[in-house]
Amino acid sequence: MFIWIKNLDRSIMHYYFDNVYSLIKQIGQRKLEFLFAFFNRNHGYSFFIELGLIQPDPKELFKGIFIPYVPNSALQQMVGLIGSVLMPHNLYLHSSLVQEKKIHKQNIGLLKKSIFYFKIETGISLLVSFFISMAVIGTFAFWYVPGGGPDIDLTQAGDYLDSHFGIYAKYIWGVGLLAAGQSSTITGTLAGQYVMQGFIKFNVGKFKRAFFTRLVAIVPSILIAFLGDSNQDFNNYLNVLQAIQLPFAIIPLLKLSYNKQIMGNFTIGKIEITLLSILSAIIIGVNYYIQVPDSIDWSQFQVYIVIIVMALYFLFMVIILFTKLKLQLQSDQDQTNNSKIYEKPTYDLKQIQKTE
C-alpha cells in the first residue's frame, strides 16, 4: 500500500547522495573508488558478522563452494545471483572507468601493463563479491527447510534476525543493506551518465542530470508499486527488466572486442570469443527460461500481444548479432572534442621507442 511512498522517499535520498557523489568525483577518480570501497566494505562486514552469529557448518559451507550443486528449485536464485554481478549497466560502467585512465594510448607497453592490472583488479573485485554473496546466502539459508518453510523476503528478514539473534543483528543487517543499496544506486546513475554523454551526446550539468534521472526513475517505480501486489512482484519485474536489457550490453561488447578495426592489436582471440559467446548464450537463455510461466492461458488476448512483442524483440537481437559494424571516420575537430569517448589506436614504432 505504501510501497510508492517508500520509492519516492528513496529516490529523494538518492538524489542527495548523487549530488554528494558528484562533488566527490570532482576531487578525483581515486576518491570515487574509495567511496565505493567504503560502501562495499560496510556491506561485507555486516553480513560476515551475521554469518558469525548464525555459525553455519564449515564442512557443508566448503562443500558447497568446491562441489557446486544447484537443485531445480534454486535455479531462479542462481540466475539472480549471476545477474547481480553481471548487470547490464556494470558493463558500460567498467568500460568507461577504464577509458578515463590517463594512459599514453600510443605506448603499447603501457597499454599491455594497464590491461594486465585491470584484469587483476577485476578478478579481485569478483572474488570479494563472491565471498560477500556467500555470506548473504549463508545468513538466510539458516531458515531453509527442505520440503517447505517460511518465505522470507526483505520486509521480513530484519524481524527474523531480531527474533533469533537480537536487535543488534537487525541493525547490522540494516546497515549492510543500506550500504549495498547506495553503492548500487550510484553505479547505476554513473553508468547512465556515461551513456548519455558518450552515446546520446546529451550533456547537461551534474545536478540537473541527477534531478532528471531521479525524476524519470520515480515514475516507473510508482507504476510498478501500484501494479504489483507485493514487494516480491516488484523484485520479479526488476529481474525481467534485467534479463531484457542484458543482451543489448553483452552482444555489442563482444562484437566490439572482436573487431580488428577498433581494437587493433588488442583484439580478443577466436578461442576467447567462442567461449565468451557460449557463456553469454547460456546466461541469456537461462535468464529467459526462468521467466516463462509453467502454464499459459491461451484464451487471454494479452498472451498473443506478449508473443508478438517478444518475437519482434528477438528479431531485433538477431539483427544486432549479424549486422556488420560500419565505422564513420571523424574529422580532426571531432576527434579532439571526443577524445575521451573514442580514440582509434595508431601506433608509431619510432615514437614508442623514444618514449620508452
Short mmCIF file of N, CA and C in Angstrom, two decimals, residues 49-162:
data_model
loop_
_atom_site.label_atom_id
_atom_site.label_comp_id
_atom_site.label_asym_id
_atom_site.label_seq_id
_atom_site.Cartn_x
_atom_site.Cartn_y
_atom_site.Cartn_z
N ILE A 49 29.48 -10.50 9.87
CA ILE A 49 29.10 -10.54 11.29
C ILE A 49 27.84 -11.38 11.47
N GLU A 50 26.87 -11.20 10.56
CA GLU A 50 25.65 -12.01 10.63
C GLU A 50 25.97 -13.49 10.46
N LEU A 51 26.88 -13.79 9.55
CA LEU A 51 27.27 -15.19 9.33
C LEU A 51 27.93 -15.76 10.57
N GLY A 52 28.72 -14.93 11.28
CA GLY A 52 29.33 -15.40 12.51
C GLY A 52 28.32 -15.66 13.61
N LEU A 53 27.25 -14.86 13.65
CA LEU A 53 26.20 -15.09 14.64
C LEU A 53 25.44 -16.39 14.36
N ILE A 54 25.24 -16.69 13.09
CA ILE A 54 24.49 -17.90 12.74
C ILE A 54 25.34 -19.15 12.92
N GLN A 55 26.66 -19.04 12.65
CA GLN A 55 27.60 -20.15 12.82
C GLN A 55 27.19 -21.38 11.99
N PRO A 56 27.28 -21.26 10.67
CA PRO A 56 26.93 -22.42 9.83
C PRO A 56 27.99 -23.50 9.92
N ASP A 57 27.65 -24.69 9.45
CA ASP A 57 28.58 -25.81 9.46
C ASP A 57 29.69 -25.55 8.44
N PRO A 58 30.96 -25.36 8.86
CA PRO A 58 32.03 -25.06 7.90
C PRO A 58 32.20 -26.15 6.86
N LYS A 59 32.01 -27.41 7.25
CA LYS A 59 32.16 -28.52 6.32
C LYS A 59 31.17 -28.41 5.17
N GLU A 60 29.92 -28.14 5.49
CA GLU A 60 28.90 -28.00 4.45
C GLU A 60 29.12 -26.74 3.62
N LEU A 61 29.64 -25.71 4.26
CA LEU A 61 29.90 -24.46 3.55
C LEU A 61 30.97 -24.64 2.48
N PHE A 62 32.09 -25.27 2.85
CA PHE A 62 33.16 -25.51 1.87
C PHE A 62 32.75 -26.56 0.84
N LYS A 63 31.90 -27.48 1.24
CA LYS A 63 31.40 -28.47 0.28
C LYS A 63 30.59 -27.79 -0.82
N GLY A 64 29.78 -26.81 -0.43
CA GLY A 64 29.01 -26.08 -1.42
C GLY A 64 29.87 -25.21 -2.33
N ILE A 65 31.04 -24.78 -1.83
CA ILE A 65 31.92 -23.95 -2.64
C ILE A 65 32.66 -24.78 -3.68
N PHE A 66 33.22 -25.90 -3.27
CA PHE A 66 34.08 -26.69 -4.16
C PHE A 66 33.32 -27.78 -4.91
N ILE A 67 32.14 -28.16 -4.44
CA ILE A 67 31.32 -29.14 -5.15
C ILE A 67 29.96 -28.50 -5.39
N PRO A 68 29.86 -27.60 -6.34
CA PRO A 68 28.60 -26.88 -6.54
C PRO A 68 27.49 -27.79 -7.04
N TYR A 69 26.31 -27.58 -6.50
CA TYR A 69 25.13 -28.34 -6.92
C TYR A 69 23.93 -27.40 -6.85
N VAL A 70 23.17 -27.35 -7.93
CA VAL A 70 22.02 -26.46 -8.00
C VAL A 70 20.76 -27.29 -8.22
N PRO A 71 19.91 -27.43 -7.21
CA PRO A 71 18.64 -28.14 -7.41
C PRO A 71 17.70 -27.32 -8.29
N ASN A 72 16.70 -27.99 -8.84
CA ASN A 72 15.77 -27.30 -9.74
C ASN A 72 15.05 -26.16 -9.04
N SER A 73 14.79 -26.31 -7.76
CA SER A 73 14.05 -25.28 -7.03
C SER A 73 14.88 -24.01 -6.83
N ALA A 74 16.19 -24.11 -6.98
CA ALA A 74 17.07 -22.95 -6.74
C ALA A 74 17.60 -22.34 -8.03
N LEU A 75 17.03 -22.73 -9.19
CA LEU A 75 17.53 -22.21 -10.46
C LEU A 75 17.34 -20.71 -10.56
N GLN A 76 16.19 -20.22 -10.14
CA GLN A 76 15.93 -18.79 -10.21
C GLN A 76 16.88 -18.00 -9.31
N GLN A 77 17.16 -18.53 -8.12
CA GLN A 77 18.09 -17.85 -7.22
C GLN A 77 19.50 -17.82 -7.80
N MET A 78 19.89 -18.90 -8.49
CA MET A 78 21.22 -18.95 -9.10
C MET A 78 21.35 -17.89 -10.19
N VAL A 79 20.34 -17.80 -11.06
CA VAL A 79 20.38 -16.81 -12.13
C VAL A 79 20.34 -15.40 -11.56
N GLY A 80 19.55 -15.21 -10.51
CA GLY A 80 19.51 -13.90 -9.87
C GLY A 80 20.85 -13.50 -9.29
N LEU A 81 21.58 -14.48 -8.74
CA LEU A 81 22.91 -14.19 -8.20
C LEU A 81 23.88 -13.80 -9.30
N ILE A 82 23.81 -14.51 -10.44
CA ILE A 82 24.67 -14.15 -11.58
C ILE A 82 24.30 -12.76 -12.09
N GLY A 83 23.00 -12.49 -12.15
CA GLY A 83 22.55 -11.19 -12.63
C GLY A 83 22.95 -10.04 -11.73
N SER A 84 23.10 -10.32 -10.42
CA SER A 84 23.52 -9.26 -9.50
C SER A 84 24.96 -8.86 -9.73
N VAL A 85 25.76 -9.73 -10.34
CA VAL A 85 27.15 -9.41 -10.66
C VAL A 85 27.27 -8.92 -12.10
N LEU A 86 26.62 -9.64 -13.03
CA LEU A 86 26.70 -9.31 -14.45
C LEU A 86 25.48 -8.49 -14.84
N MET A 87 25.39 -7.28 -14.33
CA MET A 87 24.28 -6.39 -14.66
C MET A 87 24.64 -5.56 -15.88
N PRO A 88 23.65 -5.24 -16.72
CA PRO A 88 23.95 -4.51 -17.97
C PRO A 88 24.69 -3.20 -17.74
N HIS A 89 24.26 -2.42 -16.75
CA HIS A 89 24.89 -1.10 -16.57
C HIS A 89 26.32 -1.22 -16.08
N ASN A 90 26.68 -2.35 -15.42
CA ASN A 90 28.06 -2.52 -14.98
C ASN A 90 29.02 -2.68 -16.15
N LEU A 91 28.54 -3.27 -17.25
CA LEU A 91 29.39 -3.42 -18.43
C LEU A 91 29.75 -2.06 -19.01
N TYR A 92 28.77 -1.16 -19.07
CA TYR A 92 29.05 0.21 -19.53
C TYR A 92 29.96 0.93 -18.54
N LEU A 93 29.68 0.74 -17.27
CA LEU A 93 30.42 1.46 -16.24
C LEU A 93 31.90 1.09 -16.25
N HIS A 94 32.21 -0.20 -16.28
CA HIS A 94 33.61 -0.64 -16.24
C HIS A 94 34.36 -0.17 -17.48
N SER A 95 33.71 -0.21 -18.64
CA SER A 95 34.37 0.25 -19.86
C SER A 95 34.71 1.73 -19.77
N SER A 96 33.80 2.51 -19.23
CA SER A 96 34.02 3.96 -19.14
C SER A 96 35.07 4.31 -18.11
N LEU A 97 35.08 3.59 -16.98
CA LEU A 97 36.09 3.86 -15.95
C LEU A 97 37.49 3.56 -16.47
N VAL A 98 37.62 2.49 -17.24
CA VAL A 98 38.92 2.17 -17.84
C VAL A 98 39.32 3.24 -18.84
N GLN A 99 38.34 3.74 -19.58
CA GLN A 99 38.62 4.74 -20.61
C GLN A 99 39.08 6.06 -20.02
N GLU A 100 38.69 6.34 -18.78
CA GLU A 100 39.07 7.61 -18.15
C GLU A 100 40.50 7.61 -17.62
N LYS A 101 41.13 6.45 -17.56
CA LYS A 101 42.51 6.40 -17.09
C LYS A 101 43.41 7.17 -18.04
N LYS A 102 44.31 7.95 -17.48
CA LYS A 102 45.22 8.75 -18.29
C LYS A 102 46.41 7.88 -18.71
N ILE A 103 46.29 7.31 -19.91
CA ILE A 103 47.31 6.40 -20.43
C ILE A 103 47.72 6.88 -21.83
N HIS A 104 49.01 6.85 -22.11
CA HIS A 104 49.51 7.19 -23.43
C HIS A 104 49.13 6.06 -24.38
N LYS A 105 48.07 6.27 -25.18
CA LYS A 105 47.50 5.19 -25.96
C LYS A 105 48.39 4.73 -27.11
N GLN A 106 49.45 5.45 -27.41
CA GLN A 106 50.36 5.01 -28.46
C GLN A 106 51.51 4.18 -27.91
N ASN A 107 51.60 4.07 -26.61
CA ASN A 107 52.64 3.26 -25.98
C ASN A 107 52.08 1.87 -25.71
N ILE A 108 52.42 0.92 -26.57
CA ILE A 108 51.85 -0.43 -26.47
C ILE A 108 52.25 -1.09 -25.16
N GLY A 109 53.48 -0.83 -24.70
CA GLY A 109 53.93 -1.43 -23.46
C GLY A 109 53.08 -1.00 -22.27
N LEU A 110 52.80 0.31 -22.19
CA LEU A 110 51.96 0.79 -21.09
C LEU A 110 50.54 0.27 -21.20
N LEU A 111 50.04 0.15 -22.42
CA LEU A 111 48.69 -0.38 -22.60
C LEU A 111 48.60 -1.82 -22.12
N LYS A 112 49.60 -2.63 -22.45
CA LYS A 112 49.58 -4.02 -22.02
C LYS A 112 49.66 -4.13 -20.49
N LYS A 113 50.50 -3.28 -19.88
CA LYS A 113 50.58 -3.29 -18.42
C LYS A 113 49.24 -2.87 -17.79
N SER A 114 48.62 -1.86 -18.38
CA SER A 114 47.34 -1.40 -17.84
C SER A 114 46.28 -2.48 -17.95
N ILE A 115 46.23 -3.16 -19.09
CA ILE A 115 45.26 -4.24 -19.26
C ILE A 115 45.51 -5.36 -18.26
N PHE A 116 46.78 -5.66 -18.02
CA PHE A 116 47.13 -6.71 -17.05
C PHE A 116 46.64 -6.35 -15.65
N TYR A 117 46.88 -5.10 -15.23
CA TYR A 117 46.47 -4.69 -13.89
C TYR A 117 44.95 -4.57 -13.78
N PHE A 118 44.29 -4.18 -14.88
CA PHE A 118 42.83 -4.13 -14.86
C PHE A 118 42.24 -5.53 -14.70
N LYS A 119 42.88 -6.53 -15.30
CA LYS A 119 42.42 -7.90 -15.13
C LYS A 119 42.55 -8.34 -13.68
N ILE A 120 43.68 -8.00 -13.06
CA ILE A 120 43.86 -8.34 -11.64
C ILE A 120 42.81 -7.63 -10.78
N GLU A 121 42.59 -6.35 -11.07
CA GLU A 121 41.59 -5.58 -10.31
C GLU A 121 40.20 -6.18 -10.45
N THR A 122 39.84 -6.58 -11.67
CA THR A 122 38.53 -7.19 -11.89
C THR A 122 38.42 -8.52 -11.18
N GLY A 123 39.50 -9.32 -11.23
CA GLY A 123 39.48 -10.61 -10.54
C GLY A 123 39.31 -10.46 -9.03
N ILE A 124 40.01 -9.49 -8.45
CA ILE A 124 39.88 -9.26 -7.00
C ILE A 124 38.46 -8.80 -6.66
N SER A 125 37.90 -7.94 -7.50
CA SER A 125 36.53 -7.46 -7.25
C SER A 125 35.53 -8.61 -7.28
N LEU A 126 35.67 -9.49 -8.26
CA LEU A 126 34.76 -10.64 -8.36
C LEU A 126 34.96 -11.60 -7.19
N LEU A 127 36.21 -11.75 -6.73
CA LEU A 127 36.47 -12.63 -5.59
C LEU A 127 35.82 -12.08 -4.32
N VAL A 128 35.97 -10.77 -4.10
CA VAL A 128 35.34 -10.15 -2.93
C VAL A 128 33.82 -10.27 -3.03
N SER A 129 33.29 -10.05 -4.24
CA SER A 129 31.85 -10.18 -4.44
C SER A 129 31.37 -11.60 -4.16
N PHE A 130 32.18 -12.58 -4.51
CA PHE A 130 31.83 -13.98 -4.25
C PHE A 130 31.70 -14.24 -2.75
N PHE A 131 32.66 -13.77 -1.97
CA PHE A 131 32.62 -14.01 -0.52
C PHE A 131 31.46 -13.26 0.14
N ILE A 132 31.17 -12.04 -0.34
CA ILE A 132 30.03 -11.31 0.21
C ILE A 132 28.73 -12.04 -0.10
N SER A 133 28.60 -12.52 -1.35
CA SER A 133 27.41 -13.29 -1.72
C SER A 133 27.29 -14.56 -0.89
N MET A 134 28.42 -15.19 -0.61
CA MET A 134 28.41 -16.39 0.23
C MET A 134 27.90 -16.07 1.62
N ALA A 135 28.32 -14.92 2.17
CA ALA A 135 27.85 -14.53 3.50
C ALA A 135 26.36 -14.24 3.50
N VAL A 136 25.87 -13.59 2.45
CA VAL A 136 24.44 -13.28 2.36
C VAL A 136 23.62 -14.56 2.26
N ILE A 137 24.03 -15.47 1.37
CA ILE A 137 23.30 -16.73 1.19
C ILE A 137 23.37 -17.57 2.46
N GLY A 138 24.55 -17.63 3.07
CA GLY A 138 24.69 -18.41 4.29
C GLY A 138 23.84 -17.88 5.43
N THR A 139 23.66 -16.56 5.46
CA THR A 139 22.85 -15.96 6.52
C THR A 139 21.39 -16.40 6.43
N PHE A 140 20.83 -16.33 5.24
CA PHE A 140 19.41 -16.63 5.09
C PHE A 140 19.14 -18.09 4.78
N ALA A 141 20.18 -18.88 4.54
CA ALA A 141 19.99 -20.32 4.43
C ALA A 141 19.71 -20.94 5.80
N PHE A 142 19.90 -20.17 6.85
CA PHE A 142 19.64 -20.64 8.22
C PHE A 142 18.18 -21.06 8.38
N TRP A 143 17.27 -20.38 7.65
CA TRP A 143 15.84 -20.68 7.79
C TRP A 143 15.33 -21.63 6.71
N TYR A 144 16.23 -22.14 5.88
CA TYR A 144 15.78 -23.03 4.81
C TYR A 144 15.38 -24.38 5.38
N VAL A 145 14.19 -24.85 5.00
CA VAL A 145 13.68 -26.15 5.45
C VAL A 145 13.33 -26.96 4.21
N PRO A 146 13.99 -28.12 3.96
CA PRO A 146 13.65 -28.93 2.79
C PRO A 146 12.17 -29.33 2.81
N GLY A 147 11.52 -29.15 1.66
CA GLY A 147 10.12 -29.51 1.56
C GLY A 147 9.17 -28.41 1.97
N GLY A 148 9.66 -27.26 2.33
CA GLY A 148 8.79 -26.14 2.70
C GLY A 148 9.27 -25.44 3.95
N GLY A 149 9.05 -24.16 4.01
CA GLY A 149 9.47 -23.37 5.16
C GLY A 149 8.99 -21.95 5.00
N PRO A 150 9.36 -21.07 5.90
CA PRO A 150 8.90 -19.67 5.82
C PRO A 150 9.49 -18.97 4.60
N ASP A 151 8.65 -18.21 3.91
CA ASP A 151 9.07 -17.44 2.75
C ASP A 151 9.53 -16.07 3.22
N ILE A 152 10.84 -15.90 3.35
CA ILE A 152 11.40 -14.68 3.92
C ILE A 152 11.81 -13.74 2.79
N ASP A 153 11.34 -12.51 2.83
CA ASP A 153 11.77 -11.50 1.87
C ASP A 153 12.39 -10.34 2.63
N LEU A 154 12.68 -9.25 1.91
CA LEU A 154 13.37 -8.12 2.53
C LEU A 154 12.54 -7.45 3.63
N THR A 155 11.22 -7.53 3.51
CA THR A 155 10.38 -6.90 4.52
C THR A 155 10.34 -7.68 5.83
N GLN A 156 10.70 -8.96 5.80
CA GLN A 156 10.63 -9.81 6.99
C GLN A 156 12.00 -10.20 7.54
N ALA A 157 13.05 -10.00 6.74
CA ALA A 157 14.37 -10.50 7.13
C ALA A 157 14.85 -9.89 8.44
N GLY A 158 14.67 -8.58 8.59
CA GLY A 158 15.11 -7.93 9.82
C GLY A 158 14.42 -8.47 11.06
N ASP A 159 13.12 -8.73 10.96
CA ASP A 159 12.37 -9.26 12.10
C ASP A 159 12.82 -10.67 12.46
N TYR A 160 13.13 -11.48 11.44
CA TYR A 160 13.61 -12.84 11.72
C TYR A 160 14.96 -12.81 12.42
N LEU A 161 15.84 -11.93 11.97
CA LEU A 161 17.14 -11.81 12.63
C LEU A 161 16.98 -11.31 14.06
N ASP A 162 16.06 -10.39 14.27
CA ASP A 162 15.81 -9.87 15.61
C ASP A 162 15.29 -10.95 16.54
#
